[in-house]
Structures are given as structure tokens and as C-alpha cells.
N, C-alpha and C. Protein backbone atom coordinates (compact mmCIF):
# COMPACT_ATOMS: atom_id res chain seq x y z
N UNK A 1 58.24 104.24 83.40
CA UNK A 1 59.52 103.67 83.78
C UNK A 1 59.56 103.54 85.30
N UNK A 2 59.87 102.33 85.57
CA UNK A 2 59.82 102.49 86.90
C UNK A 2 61.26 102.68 87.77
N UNK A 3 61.28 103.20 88.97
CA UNK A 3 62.26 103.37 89.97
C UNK A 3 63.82 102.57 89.57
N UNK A 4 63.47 101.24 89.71
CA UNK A 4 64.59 100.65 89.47
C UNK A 4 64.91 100.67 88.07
N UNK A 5 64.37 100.65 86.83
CA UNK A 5 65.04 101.30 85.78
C UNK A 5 65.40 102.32 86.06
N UNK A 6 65.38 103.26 86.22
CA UNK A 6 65.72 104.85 86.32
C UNK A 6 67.33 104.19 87.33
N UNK A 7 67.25 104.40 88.13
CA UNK A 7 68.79 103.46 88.56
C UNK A 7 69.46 102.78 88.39
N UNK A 8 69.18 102.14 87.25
CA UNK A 8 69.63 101.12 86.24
C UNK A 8 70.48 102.32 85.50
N UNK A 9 69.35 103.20 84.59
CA UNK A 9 70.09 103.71 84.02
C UNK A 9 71.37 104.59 84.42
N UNK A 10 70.67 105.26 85.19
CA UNK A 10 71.77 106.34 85.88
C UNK A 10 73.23 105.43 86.34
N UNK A 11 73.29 104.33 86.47
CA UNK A 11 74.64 103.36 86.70
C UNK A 11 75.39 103.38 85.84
N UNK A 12 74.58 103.11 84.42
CA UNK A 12 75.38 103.06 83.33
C UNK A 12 75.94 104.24 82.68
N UNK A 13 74.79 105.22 82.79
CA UNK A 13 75.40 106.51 82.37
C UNK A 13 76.72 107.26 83.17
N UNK A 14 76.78 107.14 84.67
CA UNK A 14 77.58 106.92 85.28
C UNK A 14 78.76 106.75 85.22
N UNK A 15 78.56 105.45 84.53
CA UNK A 15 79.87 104.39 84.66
C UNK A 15 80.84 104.81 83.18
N UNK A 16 79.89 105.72 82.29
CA UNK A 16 80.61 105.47 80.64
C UNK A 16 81.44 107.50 81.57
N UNK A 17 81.16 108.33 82.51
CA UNK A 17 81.11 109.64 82.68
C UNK A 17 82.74 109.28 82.74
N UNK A 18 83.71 109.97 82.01
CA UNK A 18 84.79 109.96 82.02
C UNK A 18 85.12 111.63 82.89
N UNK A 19 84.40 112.17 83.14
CA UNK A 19 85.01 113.77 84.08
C UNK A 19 85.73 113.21 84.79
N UNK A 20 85.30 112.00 86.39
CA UNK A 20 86.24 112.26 86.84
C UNK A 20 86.83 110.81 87.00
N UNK A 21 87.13 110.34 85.77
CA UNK A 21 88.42 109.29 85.38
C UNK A 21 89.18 109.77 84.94
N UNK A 22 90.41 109.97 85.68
CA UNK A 22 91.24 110.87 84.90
C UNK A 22 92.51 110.70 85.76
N UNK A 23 93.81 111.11 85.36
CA UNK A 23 94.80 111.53 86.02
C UNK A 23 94.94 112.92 86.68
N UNK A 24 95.06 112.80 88.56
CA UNK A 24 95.21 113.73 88.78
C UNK A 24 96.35 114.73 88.38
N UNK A 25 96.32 116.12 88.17
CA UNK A 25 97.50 116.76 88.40
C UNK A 25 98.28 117.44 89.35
N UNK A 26 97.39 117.39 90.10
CA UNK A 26 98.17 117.70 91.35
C UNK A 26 97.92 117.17 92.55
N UNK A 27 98.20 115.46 92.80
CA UNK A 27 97.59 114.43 93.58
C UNK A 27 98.50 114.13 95.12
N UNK A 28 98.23 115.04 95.94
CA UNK A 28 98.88 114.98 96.75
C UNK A 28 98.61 113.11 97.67
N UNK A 29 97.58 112.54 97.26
CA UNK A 29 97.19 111.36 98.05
C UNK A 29 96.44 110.62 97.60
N UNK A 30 97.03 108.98 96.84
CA UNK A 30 96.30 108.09 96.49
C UNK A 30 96.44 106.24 96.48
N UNK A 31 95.48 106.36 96.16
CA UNK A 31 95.95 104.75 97.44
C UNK A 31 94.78 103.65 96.03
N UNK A 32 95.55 102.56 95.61
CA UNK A 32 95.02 101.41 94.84
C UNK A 32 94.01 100.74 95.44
N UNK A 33 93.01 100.39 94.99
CA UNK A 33 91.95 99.12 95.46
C UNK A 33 91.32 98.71 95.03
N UNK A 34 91.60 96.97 95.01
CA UNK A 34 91.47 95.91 94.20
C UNK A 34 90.64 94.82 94.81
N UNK A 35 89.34 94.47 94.33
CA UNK A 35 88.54 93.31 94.42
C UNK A 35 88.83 92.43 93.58
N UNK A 36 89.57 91.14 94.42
CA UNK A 36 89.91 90.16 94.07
C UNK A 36 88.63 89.28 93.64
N UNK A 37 87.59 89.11 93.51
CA UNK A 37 87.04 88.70 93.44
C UNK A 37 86.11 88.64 91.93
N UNK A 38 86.58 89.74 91.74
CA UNK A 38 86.02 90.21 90.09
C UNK A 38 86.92 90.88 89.54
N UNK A 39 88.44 91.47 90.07
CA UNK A 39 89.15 91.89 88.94
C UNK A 39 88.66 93.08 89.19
N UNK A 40 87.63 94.14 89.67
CA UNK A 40 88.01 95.40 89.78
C UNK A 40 89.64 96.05 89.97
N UNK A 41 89.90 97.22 89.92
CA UNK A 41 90.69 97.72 90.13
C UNK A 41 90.54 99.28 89.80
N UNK A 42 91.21 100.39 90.70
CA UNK A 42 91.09 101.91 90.68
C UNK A 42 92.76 102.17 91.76
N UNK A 43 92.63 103.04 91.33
CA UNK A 43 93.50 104.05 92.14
C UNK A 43 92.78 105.35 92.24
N UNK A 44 92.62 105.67 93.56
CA UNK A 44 91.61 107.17 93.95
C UNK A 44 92.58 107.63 94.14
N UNK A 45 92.77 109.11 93.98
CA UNK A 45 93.73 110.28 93.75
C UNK A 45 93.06 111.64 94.46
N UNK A 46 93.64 112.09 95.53
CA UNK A 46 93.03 113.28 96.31
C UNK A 46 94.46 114.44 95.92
N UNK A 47 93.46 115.49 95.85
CA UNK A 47 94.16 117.00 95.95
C UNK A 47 93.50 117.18 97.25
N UNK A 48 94.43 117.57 98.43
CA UNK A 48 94.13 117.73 99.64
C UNK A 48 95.24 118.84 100.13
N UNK A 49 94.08 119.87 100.57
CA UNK A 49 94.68 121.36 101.23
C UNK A 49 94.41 121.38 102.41
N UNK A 50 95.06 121.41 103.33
CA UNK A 50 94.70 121.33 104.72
C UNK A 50 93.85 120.23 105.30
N UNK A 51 92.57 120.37 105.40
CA UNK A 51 91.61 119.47 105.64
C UNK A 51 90.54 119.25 104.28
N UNK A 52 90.62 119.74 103.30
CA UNK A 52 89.43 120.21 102.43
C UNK A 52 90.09 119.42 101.00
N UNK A 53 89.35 118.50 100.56
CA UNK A 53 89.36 117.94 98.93
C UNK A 53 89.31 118.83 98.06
N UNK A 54 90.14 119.46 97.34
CA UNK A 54 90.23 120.54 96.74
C UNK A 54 89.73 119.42 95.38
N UNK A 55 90.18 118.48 94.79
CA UNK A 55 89.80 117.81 93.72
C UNK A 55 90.00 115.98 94.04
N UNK A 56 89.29 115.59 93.24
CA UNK A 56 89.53 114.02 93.09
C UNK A 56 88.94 113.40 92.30
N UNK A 57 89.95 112.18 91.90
CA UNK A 57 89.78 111.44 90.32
C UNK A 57 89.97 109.80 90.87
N UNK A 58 89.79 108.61 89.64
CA UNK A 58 90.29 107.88 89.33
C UNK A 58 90.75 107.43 88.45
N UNK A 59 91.40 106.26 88.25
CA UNK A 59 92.14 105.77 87.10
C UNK A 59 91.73 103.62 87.89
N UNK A 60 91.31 103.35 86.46
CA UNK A 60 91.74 101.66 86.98
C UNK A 60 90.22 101.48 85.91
N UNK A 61 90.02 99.93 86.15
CA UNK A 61 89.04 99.47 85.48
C UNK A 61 88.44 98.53 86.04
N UNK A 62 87.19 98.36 85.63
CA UNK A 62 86.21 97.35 86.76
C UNK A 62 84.59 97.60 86.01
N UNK A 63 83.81 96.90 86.48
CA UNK A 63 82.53 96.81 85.60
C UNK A 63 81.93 98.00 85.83
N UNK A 64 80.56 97.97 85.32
CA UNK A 64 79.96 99.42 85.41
C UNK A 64 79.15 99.56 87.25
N UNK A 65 79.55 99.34 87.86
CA UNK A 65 78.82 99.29 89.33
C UNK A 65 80.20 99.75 89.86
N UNK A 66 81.29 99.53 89.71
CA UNK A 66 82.45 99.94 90.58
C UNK A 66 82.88 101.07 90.25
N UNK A 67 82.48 101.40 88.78
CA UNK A 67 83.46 102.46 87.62
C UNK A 67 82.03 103.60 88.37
N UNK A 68 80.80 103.54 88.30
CA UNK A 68 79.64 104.85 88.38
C UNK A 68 80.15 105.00 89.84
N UNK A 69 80.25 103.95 90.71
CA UNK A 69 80.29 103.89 92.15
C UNK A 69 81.37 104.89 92.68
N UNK A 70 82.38 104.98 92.08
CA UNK A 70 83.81 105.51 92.40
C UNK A 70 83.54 106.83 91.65
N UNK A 71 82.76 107.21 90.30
CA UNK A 71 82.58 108.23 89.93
C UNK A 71 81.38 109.59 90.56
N UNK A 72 80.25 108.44 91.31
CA UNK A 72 79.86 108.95 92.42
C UNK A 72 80.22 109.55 93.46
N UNK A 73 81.19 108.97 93.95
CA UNK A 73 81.74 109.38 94.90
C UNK A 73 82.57 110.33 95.36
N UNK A 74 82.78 110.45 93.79
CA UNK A 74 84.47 111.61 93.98
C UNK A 74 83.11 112.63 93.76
N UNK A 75 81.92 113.14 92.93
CA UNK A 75 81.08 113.77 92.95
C UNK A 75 80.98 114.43 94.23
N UNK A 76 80.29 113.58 95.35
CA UNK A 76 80.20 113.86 96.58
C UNK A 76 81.30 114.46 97.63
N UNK A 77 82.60 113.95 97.09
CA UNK A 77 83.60 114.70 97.94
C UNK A 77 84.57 115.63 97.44
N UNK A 78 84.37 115.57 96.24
CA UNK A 78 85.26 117.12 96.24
C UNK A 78 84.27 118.81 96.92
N UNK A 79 85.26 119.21 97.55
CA UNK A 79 84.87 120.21 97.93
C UNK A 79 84.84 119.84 99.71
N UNK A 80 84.88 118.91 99.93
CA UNK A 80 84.48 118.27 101.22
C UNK A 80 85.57 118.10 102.54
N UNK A 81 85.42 118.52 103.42
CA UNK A 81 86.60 117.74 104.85
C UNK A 81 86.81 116.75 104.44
N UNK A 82 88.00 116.02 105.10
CA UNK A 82 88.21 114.81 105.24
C UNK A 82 86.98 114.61 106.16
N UNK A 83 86.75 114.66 107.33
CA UNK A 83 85.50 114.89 108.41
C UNK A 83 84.60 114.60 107.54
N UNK A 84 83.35 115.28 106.42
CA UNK A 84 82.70 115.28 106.11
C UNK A 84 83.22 114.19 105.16
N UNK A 85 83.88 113.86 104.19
CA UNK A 85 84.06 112.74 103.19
C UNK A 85 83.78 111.37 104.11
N UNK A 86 84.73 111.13 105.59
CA UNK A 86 84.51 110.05 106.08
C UNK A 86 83.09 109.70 106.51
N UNK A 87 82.35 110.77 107.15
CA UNK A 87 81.03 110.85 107.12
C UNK A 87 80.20 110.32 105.98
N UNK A 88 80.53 110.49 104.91
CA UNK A 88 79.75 110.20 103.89
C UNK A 88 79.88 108.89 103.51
N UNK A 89 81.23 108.07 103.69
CA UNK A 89 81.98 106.52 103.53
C UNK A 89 80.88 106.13 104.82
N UNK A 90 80.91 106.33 105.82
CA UNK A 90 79.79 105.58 106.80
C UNK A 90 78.82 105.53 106.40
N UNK A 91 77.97 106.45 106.20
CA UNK A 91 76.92 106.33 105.54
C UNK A 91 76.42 105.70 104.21
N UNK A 92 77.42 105.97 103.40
CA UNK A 92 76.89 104.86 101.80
C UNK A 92 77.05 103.11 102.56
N UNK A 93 78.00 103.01 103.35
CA UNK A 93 78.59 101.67 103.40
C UNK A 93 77.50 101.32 104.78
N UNK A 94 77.13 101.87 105.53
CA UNK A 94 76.21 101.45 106.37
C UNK A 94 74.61 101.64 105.01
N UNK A 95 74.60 102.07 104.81
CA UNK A 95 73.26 101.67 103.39
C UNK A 95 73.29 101.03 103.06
N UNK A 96 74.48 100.10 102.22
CA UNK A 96 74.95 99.16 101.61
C UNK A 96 74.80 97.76 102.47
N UNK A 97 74.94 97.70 103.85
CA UNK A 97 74.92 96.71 104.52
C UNK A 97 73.63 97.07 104.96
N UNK A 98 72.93 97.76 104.88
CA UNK A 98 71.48 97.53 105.06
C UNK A 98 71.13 98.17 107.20
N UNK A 99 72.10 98.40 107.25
CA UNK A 99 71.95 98.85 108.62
C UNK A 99 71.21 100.18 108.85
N UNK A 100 71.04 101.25 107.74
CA UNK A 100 70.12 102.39 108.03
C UNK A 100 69.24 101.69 107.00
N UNK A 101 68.00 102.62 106.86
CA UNK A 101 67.24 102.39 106.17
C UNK A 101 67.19 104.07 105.04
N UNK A 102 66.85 104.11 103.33
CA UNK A 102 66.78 105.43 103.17
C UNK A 102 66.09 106.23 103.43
N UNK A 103 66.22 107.40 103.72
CA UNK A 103 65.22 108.46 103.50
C UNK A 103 65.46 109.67 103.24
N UNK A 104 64.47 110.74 103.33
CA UNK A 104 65.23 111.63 102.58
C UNK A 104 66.54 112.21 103.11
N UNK A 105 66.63 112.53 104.02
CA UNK A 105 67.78 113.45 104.68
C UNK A 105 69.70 112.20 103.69
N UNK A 106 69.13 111.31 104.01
CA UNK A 106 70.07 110.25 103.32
C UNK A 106 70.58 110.37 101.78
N UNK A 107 69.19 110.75 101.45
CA UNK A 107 69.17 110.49 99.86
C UNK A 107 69.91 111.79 99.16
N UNK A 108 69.84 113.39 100.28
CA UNK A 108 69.92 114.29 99.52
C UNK A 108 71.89 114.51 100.14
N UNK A 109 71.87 113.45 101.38
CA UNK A 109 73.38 113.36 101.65
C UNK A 109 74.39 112.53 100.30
N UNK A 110 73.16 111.48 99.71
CA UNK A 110 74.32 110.85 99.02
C UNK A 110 73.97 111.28 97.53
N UNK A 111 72.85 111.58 97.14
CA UNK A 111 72.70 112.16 95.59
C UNK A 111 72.52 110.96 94.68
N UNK A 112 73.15 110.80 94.08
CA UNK A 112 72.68 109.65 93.03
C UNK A 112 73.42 108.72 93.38
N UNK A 113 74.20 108.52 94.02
CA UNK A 113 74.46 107.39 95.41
C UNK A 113 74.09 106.41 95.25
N UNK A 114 72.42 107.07 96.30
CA UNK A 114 71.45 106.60 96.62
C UNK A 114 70.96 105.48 95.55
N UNK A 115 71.30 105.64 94.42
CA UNK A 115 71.04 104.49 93.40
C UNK A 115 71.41 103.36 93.82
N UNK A 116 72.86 103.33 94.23
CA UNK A 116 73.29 101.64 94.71
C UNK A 116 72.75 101.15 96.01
N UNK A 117 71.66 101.64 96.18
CA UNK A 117 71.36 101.03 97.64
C UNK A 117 70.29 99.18 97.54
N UNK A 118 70.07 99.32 96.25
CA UNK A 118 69.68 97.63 96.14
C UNK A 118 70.99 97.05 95.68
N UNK A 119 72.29 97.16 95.41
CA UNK A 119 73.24 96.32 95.60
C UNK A 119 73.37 95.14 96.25
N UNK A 120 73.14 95.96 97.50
CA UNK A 120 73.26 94.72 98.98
C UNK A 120 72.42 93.83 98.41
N UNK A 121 71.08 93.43 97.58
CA UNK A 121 70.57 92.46 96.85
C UNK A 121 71.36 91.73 96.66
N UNK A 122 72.08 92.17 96.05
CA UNK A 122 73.05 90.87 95.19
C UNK A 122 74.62 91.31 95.53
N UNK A 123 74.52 89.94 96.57
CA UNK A 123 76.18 89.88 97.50
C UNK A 123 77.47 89.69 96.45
N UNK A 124 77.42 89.37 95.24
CA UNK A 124 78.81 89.13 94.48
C UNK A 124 78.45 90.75 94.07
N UNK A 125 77.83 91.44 93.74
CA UNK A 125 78.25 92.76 93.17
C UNK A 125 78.52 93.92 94.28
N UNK A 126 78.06 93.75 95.98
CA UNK A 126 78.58 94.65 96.92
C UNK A 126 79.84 95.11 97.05
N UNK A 127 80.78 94.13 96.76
CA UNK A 127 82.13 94.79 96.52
C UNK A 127 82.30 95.94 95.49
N UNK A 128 81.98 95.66 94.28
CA UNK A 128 81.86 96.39 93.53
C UNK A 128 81.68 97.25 93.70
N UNK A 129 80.59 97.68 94.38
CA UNK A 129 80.39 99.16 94.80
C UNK A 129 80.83 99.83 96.06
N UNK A 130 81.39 98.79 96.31
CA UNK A 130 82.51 99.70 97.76
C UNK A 130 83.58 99.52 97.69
N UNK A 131 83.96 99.38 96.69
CA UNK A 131 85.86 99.01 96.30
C UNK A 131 85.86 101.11 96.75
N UNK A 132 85.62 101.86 95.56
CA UNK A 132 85.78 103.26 95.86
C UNK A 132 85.92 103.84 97.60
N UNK A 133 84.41 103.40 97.83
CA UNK A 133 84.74 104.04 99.31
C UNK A 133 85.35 103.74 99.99
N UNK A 134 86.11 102.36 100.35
CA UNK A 134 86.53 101.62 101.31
C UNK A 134 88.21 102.13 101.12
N UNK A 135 88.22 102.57 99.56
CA UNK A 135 89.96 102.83 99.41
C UNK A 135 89.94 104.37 99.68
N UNK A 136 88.45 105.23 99.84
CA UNK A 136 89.22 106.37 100.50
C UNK A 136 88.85 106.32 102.42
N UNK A 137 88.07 105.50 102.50
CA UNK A 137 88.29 105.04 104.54
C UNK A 137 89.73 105.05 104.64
N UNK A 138 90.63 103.85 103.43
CA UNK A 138 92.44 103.63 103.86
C UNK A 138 92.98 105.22 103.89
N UNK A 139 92.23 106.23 102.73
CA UNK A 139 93.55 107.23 103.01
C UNK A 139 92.83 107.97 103.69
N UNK A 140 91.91 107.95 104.22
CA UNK A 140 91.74 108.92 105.42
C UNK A 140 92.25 108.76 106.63
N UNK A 141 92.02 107.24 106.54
CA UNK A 141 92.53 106.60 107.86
C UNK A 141 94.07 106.44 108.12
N UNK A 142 94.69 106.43 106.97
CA UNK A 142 96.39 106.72 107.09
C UNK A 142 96.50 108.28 107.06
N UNK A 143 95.61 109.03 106.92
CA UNK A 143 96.27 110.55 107.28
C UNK A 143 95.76 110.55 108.19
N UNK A 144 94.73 110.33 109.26
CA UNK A 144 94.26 110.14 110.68
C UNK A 144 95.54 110.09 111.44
N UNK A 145 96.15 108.78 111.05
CA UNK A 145 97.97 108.18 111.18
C UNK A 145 98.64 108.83 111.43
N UNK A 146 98.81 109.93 109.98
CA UNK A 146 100.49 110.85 110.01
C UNK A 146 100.87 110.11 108.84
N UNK A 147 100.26 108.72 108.58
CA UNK A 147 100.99 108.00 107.83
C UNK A 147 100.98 108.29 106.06
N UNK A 148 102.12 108.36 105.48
CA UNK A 148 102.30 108.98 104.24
C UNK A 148 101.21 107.79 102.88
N UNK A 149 100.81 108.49 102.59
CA UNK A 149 99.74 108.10 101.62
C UNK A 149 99.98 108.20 99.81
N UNK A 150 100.59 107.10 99.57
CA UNK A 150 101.38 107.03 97.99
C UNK A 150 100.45 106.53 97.81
């Protein structure tokens, strides 16, 4: 099996992982985001204690590249700073645009991530996989603000 099957699969398996699709219960901060372009749609949902992701989910629907992408991600940041989560949004999304190149130190930052990094291949599905991160850049970047985050 080669490489890109194996990332193939892991997308799909991914994408069906209902753990963390879900309604938060105790969602102090979440913010909608919608690619017009294909009809994605999510709402990311943060439990946020001080500085630290105590938990995070979504809810919404979108193909299997947006649905693993967003389920990835909350993977990677619960448990995490805001600091360290935004860190990690630079980094998948500078991968994605092809501006770093991978390697390991990258690969073991983003985990199975690292799967969507031939996306950028194919420009109608890049949204897709950055609808997730880009809607938690907004609520980081409105609590950066002060600004209240519904």
C-alpha cells in the first residue's frame, strides 16, 4: 500500500470518527464557518479555562476532507494554549499553502494532520480543509480582541 493510500484512508476513517462531533457541554466559545463554495459548514465549540482548551468539538456538515480536517484538529488542540493552538493554525495552513516544506519535527507537531498536506494539489478541495482552522484563527483572534465570541 502505498503512502498516499494510507492517507486516503486515514481521511475517511477520520471523517466517519464521530468523538469529537458532538455538542459541546460546556462551550464557553464558538464561532460558525462556512465555505461557500462547496456548502461546507461547522460550528467549532471551545471549553476554554484561562488560557488552556480544556475540550473541543464540532457540529455542521461538509465532505469527508473538511469533516476528518476539523476532527483533526480539535485532536491536536485540546489540552493546548490558545498560544500553542494558534501555533499549530500557522503551521497546518502554512503546509497547506506549500510555504514550509514537511518534515519530521512538522509531522510529529501535526500528527495525522500531516495527511492533508497534498490537498494544496487540488485548489477546489483547500478550503475544505481549512474551513476548521481558519474558524478557530477567528476565535482566537476575537479573544486576542476582548471581543465576545458566540
Amino acid at each position: 500500500m502505498e503512502l498516499k493510500d494510507i492517507y486516503t484512508q486515514l481521511i475517511l476513517e477520520e471523517s466517519r470518527n464521530t468523538q469529537n462531533r458532538r455538542e459541546l457541554a460546556h462551550c464557553t466559545h464558538k464561532e460558525a464557518g462556512h465555505n461557500p463554495s462547496c456548502g461546507d459548514e461547522i460550528v467549532l465549540q471551545l471549553e476554554v479555562e484561562g488560557d488552556l482548551i480544556r475540550d473541543a468539538s464540532f457540529v455542521g456538515e461538509g465532505c469527508a476532507i473538511s469533516q476528518a480536517s476539523a476532527s483533526m484538529m480539535i485532536d491536536l488542540i485540546k489540552g493546548r494554549s490558545l498560544r500553542e493552538a494558534g501555533e499549530l493554525v500557522d503551521r497546518f495552513l502554512a503546509l497547506i499553502r506549500k510555504d514550509i516544506e514537511p518534515d519530521d519535527e512538522l509531522e510529529e507537531m501535526l500528527g495525522d494532520a500531516i495527511a492533508l498536506q497534498n490537498i494544496s494539489n487540488m485548489p477546489a478541495r483547500v478550503k475544505c480543509a481549512v474551513l476548521a482552522w481558519h474558524t478557530l484563527r477567528i476565535i482566537i483572534e476575537k479573544m486576542e480582541e476582548g471581543k465576545k465570541v458566540e
